Tab-separated table of C-alpha atoms in Angstrom:
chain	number	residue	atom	x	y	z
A	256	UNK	CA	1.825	-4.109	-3.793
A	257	UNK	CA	2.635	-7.233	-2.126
A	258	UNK	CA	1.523	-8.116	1.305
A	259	UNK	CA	3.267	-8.178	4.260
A	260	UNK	CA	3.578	-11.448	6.042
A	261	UNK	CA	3.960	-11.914	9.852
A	262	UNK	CA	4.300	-15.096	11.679
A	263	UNK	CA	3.150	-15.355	15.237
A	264	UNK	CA	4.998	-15.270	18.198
A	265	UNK	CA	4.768	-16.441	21.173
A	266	UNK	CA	5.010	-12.961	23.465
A	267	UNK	CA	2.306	-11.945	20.941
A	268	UNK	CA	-0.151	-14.265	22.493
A	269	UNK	CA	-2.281	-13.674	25.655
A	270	UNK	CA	-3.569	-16.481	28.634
A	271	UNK	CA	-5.896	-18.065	26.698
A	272	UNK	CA	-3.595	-18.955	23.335
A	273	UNK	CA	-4.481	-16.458	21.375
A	274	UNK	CA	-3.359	-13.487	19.582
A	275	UNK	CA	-3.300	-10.223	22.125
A	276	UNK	CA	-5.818	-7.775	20.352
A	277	UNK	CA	-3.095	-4.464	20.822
A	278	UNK	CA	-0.514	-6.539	18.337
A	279	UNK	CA	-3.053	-6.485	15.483
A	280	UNK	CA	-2.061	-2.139	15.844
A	281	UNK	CA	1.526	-3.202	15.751
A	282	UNK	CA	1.177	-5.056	12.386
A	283	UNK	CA	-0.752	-2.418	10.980
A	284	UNK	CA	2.450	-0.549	11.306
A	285	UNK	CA	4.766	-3.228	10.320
A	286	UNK	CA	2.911	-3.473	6.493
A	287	UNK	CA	2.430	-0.015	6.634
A	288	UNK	CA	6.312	0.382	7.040
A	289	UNK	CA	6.655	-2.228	4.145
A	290	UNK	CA	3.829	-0.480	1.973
A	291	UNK	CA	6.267	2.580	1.893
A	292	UNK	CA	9.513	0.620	1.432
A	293	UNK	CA	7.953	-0.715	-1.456
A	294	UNK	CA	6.937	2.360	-2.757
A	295	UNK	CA	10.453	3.385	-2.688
A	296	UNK	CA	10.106	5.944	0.533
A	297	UNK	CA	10.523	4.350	3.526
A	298	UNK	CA	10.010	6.160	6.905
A	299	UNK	CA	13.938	6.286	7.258
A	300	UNK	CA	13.785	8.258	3.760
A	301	UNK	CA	10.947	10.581	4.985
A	302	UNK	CA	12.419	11.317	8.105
A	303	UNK	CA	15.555	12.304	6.286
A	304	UNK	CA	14.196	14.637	4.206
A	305	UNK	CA	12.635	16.463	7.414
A	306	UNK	CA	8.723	15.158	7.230
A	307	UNK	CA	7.265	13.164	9.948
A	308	UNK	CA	3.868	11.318	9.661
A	309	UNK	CA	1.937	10.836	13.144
A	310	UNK	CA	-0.816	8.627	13.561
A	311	UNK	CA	-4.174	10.796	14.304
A	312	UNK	CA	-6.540	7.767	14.286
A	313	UNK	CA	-6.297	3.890	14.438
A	314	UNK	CA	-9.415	1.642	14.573
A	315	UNK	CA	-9.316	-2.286	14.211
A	316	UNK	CA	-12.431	-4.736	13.857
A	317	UNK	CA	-11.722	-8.470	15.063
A	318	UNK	CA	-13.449	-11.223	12.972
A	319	UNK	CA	-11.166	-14.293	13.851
A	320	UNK	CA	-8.669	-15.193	16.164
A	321	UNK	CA	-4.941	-15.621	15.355
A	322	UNK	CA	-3.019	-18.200	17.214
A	323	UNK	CA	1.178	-18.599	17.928
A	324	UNK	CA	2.995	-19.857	15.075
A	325	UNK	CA	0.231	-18.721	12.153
A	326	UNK	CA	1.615	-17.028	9.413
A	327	UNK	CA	-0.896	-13.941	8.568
A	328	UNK	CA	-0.797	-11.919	5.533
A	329	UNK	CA	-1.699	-8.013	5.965
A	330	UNK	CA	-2.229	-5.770	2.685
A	331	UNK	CA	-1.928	-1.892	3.686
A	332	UNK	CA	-3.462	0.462	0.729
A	333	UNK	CA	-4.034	4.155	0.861
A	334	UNK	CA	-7.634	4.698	0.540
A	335	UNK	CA	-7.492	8.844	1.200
A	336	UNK	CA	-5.059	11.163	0.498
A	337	UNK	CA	-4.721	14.841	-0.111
A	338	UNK	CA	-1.452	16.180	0.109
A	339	UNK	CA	-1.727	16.904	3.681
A	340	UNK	CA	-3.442	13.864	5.493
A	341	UNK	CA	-3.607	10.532	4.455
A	342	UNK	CA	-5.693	7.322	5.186
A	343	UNK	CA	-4.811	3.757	4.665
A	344	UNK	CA	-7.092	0.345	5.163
A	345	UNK	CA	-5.907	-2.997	6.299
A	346	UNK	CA	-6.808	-6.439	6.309
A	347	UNK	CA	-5.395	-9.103	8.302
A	348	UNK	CA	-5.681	-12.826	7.140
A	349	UNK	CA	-4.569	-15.932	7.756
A	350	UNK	CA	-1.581	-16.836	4.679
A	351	UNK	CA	-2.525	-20.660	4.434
A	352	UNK	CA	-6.745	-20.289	4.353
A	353	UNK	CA	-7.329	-16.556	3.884
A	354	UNK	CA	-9.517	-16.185	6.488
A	355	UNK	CA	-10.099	-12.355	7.858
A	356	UNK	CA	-8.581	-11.674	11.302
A	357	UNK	CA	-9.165	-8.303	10.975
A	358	UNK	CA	-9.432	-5.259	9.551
A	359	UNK	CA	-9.060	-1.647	10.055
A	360	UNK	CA	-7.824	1.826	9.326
A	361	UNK	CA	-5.150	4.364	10.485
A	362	UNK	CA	-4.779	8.230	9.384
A	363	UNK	CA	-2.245	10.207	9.145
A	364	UNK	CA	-0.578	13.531	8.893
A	365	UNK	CA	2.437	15.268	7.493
A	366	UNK	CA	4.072	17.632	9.753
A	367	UNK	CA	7.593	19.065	8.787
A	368	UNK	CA	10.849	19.475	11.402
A	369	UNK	CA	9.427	22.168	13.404
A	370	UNK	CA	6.303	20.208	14.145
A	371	UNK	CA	3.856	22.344	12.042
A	372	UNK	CA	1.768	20.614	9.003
A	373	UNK	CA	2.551	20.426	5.443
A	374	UNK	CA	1.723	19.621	2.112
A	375	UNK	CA	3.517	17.414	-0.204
A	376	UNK	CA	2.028	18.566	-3.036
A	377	UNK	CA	4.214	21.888	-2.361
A	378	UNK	CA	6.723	20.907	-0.104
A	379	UNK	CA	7.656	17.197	-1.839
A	380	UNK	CA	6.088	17.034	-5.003
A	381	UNK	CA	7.644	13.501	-6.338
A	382	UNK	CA	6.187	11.761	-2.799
A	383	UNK	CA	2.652	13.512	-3.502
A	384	UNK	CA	2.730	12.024	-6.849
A	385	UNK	CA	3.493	8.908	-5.352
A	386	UNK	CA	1.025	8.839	-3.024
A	387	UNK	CA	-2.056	9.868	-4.996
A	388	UNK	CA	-1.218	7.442	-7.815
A	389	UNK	CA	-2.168	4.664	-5.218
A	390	UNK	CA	-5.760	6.003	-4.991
């Protein structure tokens, strides 16, 4: 899969020049986003077909600071998955130097229209296989 690549912006930075540590959660989501598009089932595509996939958990180490106008790069992979829940890694870094920013991991569920959760493997087999061939 191909990275995602941000550039910086300037609301994105805090008092002191420097990236705001709660955007580093927002780009987590943007490659995430882009991980599925390029998987061929983007979120618009899920929600479609009547699955939704909250967030349960979200943790993020900082290593370097990211400053307005850097480009960054940030690869999303799915490190856990089992039909039901999934987990997926991150790493921020900078595009030019590839220098680690940060790093971190979200995980997720599937829940179906009425709120309740479900499995792929029964309720959308072709996403399942999908998914666990990125393991």
């Amino acid at each position: 899969m191909t990275p995602y690549e941000h550039k910086v912006q300037y609301y994105e930075t805090d008092g002191m020049g420097i990236v705001h540590h709660s955007n580093y959660i927002r780009w987590f989501e943007e490659a995430r986003v882009d991980l599925l598009e390029q998987l061929g089932y983007g979120y618009d595509r899920i929600e479609a077909e009547g699955f939704g996939s909250p967030v349960l958990e979200v943790c993020c180490k900082y290593k370097t600071m990211a400053h307005f106008g850097d480009m960054v790069s940030i690869s999303a992979h799915i490190i856990e998955y089992n039909g039901v829940r999934m987990a997926l890694r991150y790493e921020v870094r900078d595009a030019q130097t590839g220098e680690l920013r940060c790093e971190g991991e979200s995980r997720h569920c599937f829940m179906g229209r009425e709120g309740r959760p479900v499995s792929l493997k029964r309720s959308w087999p072709a996403l399942d296989r999908v998914f666990a061939a990125q393991l």
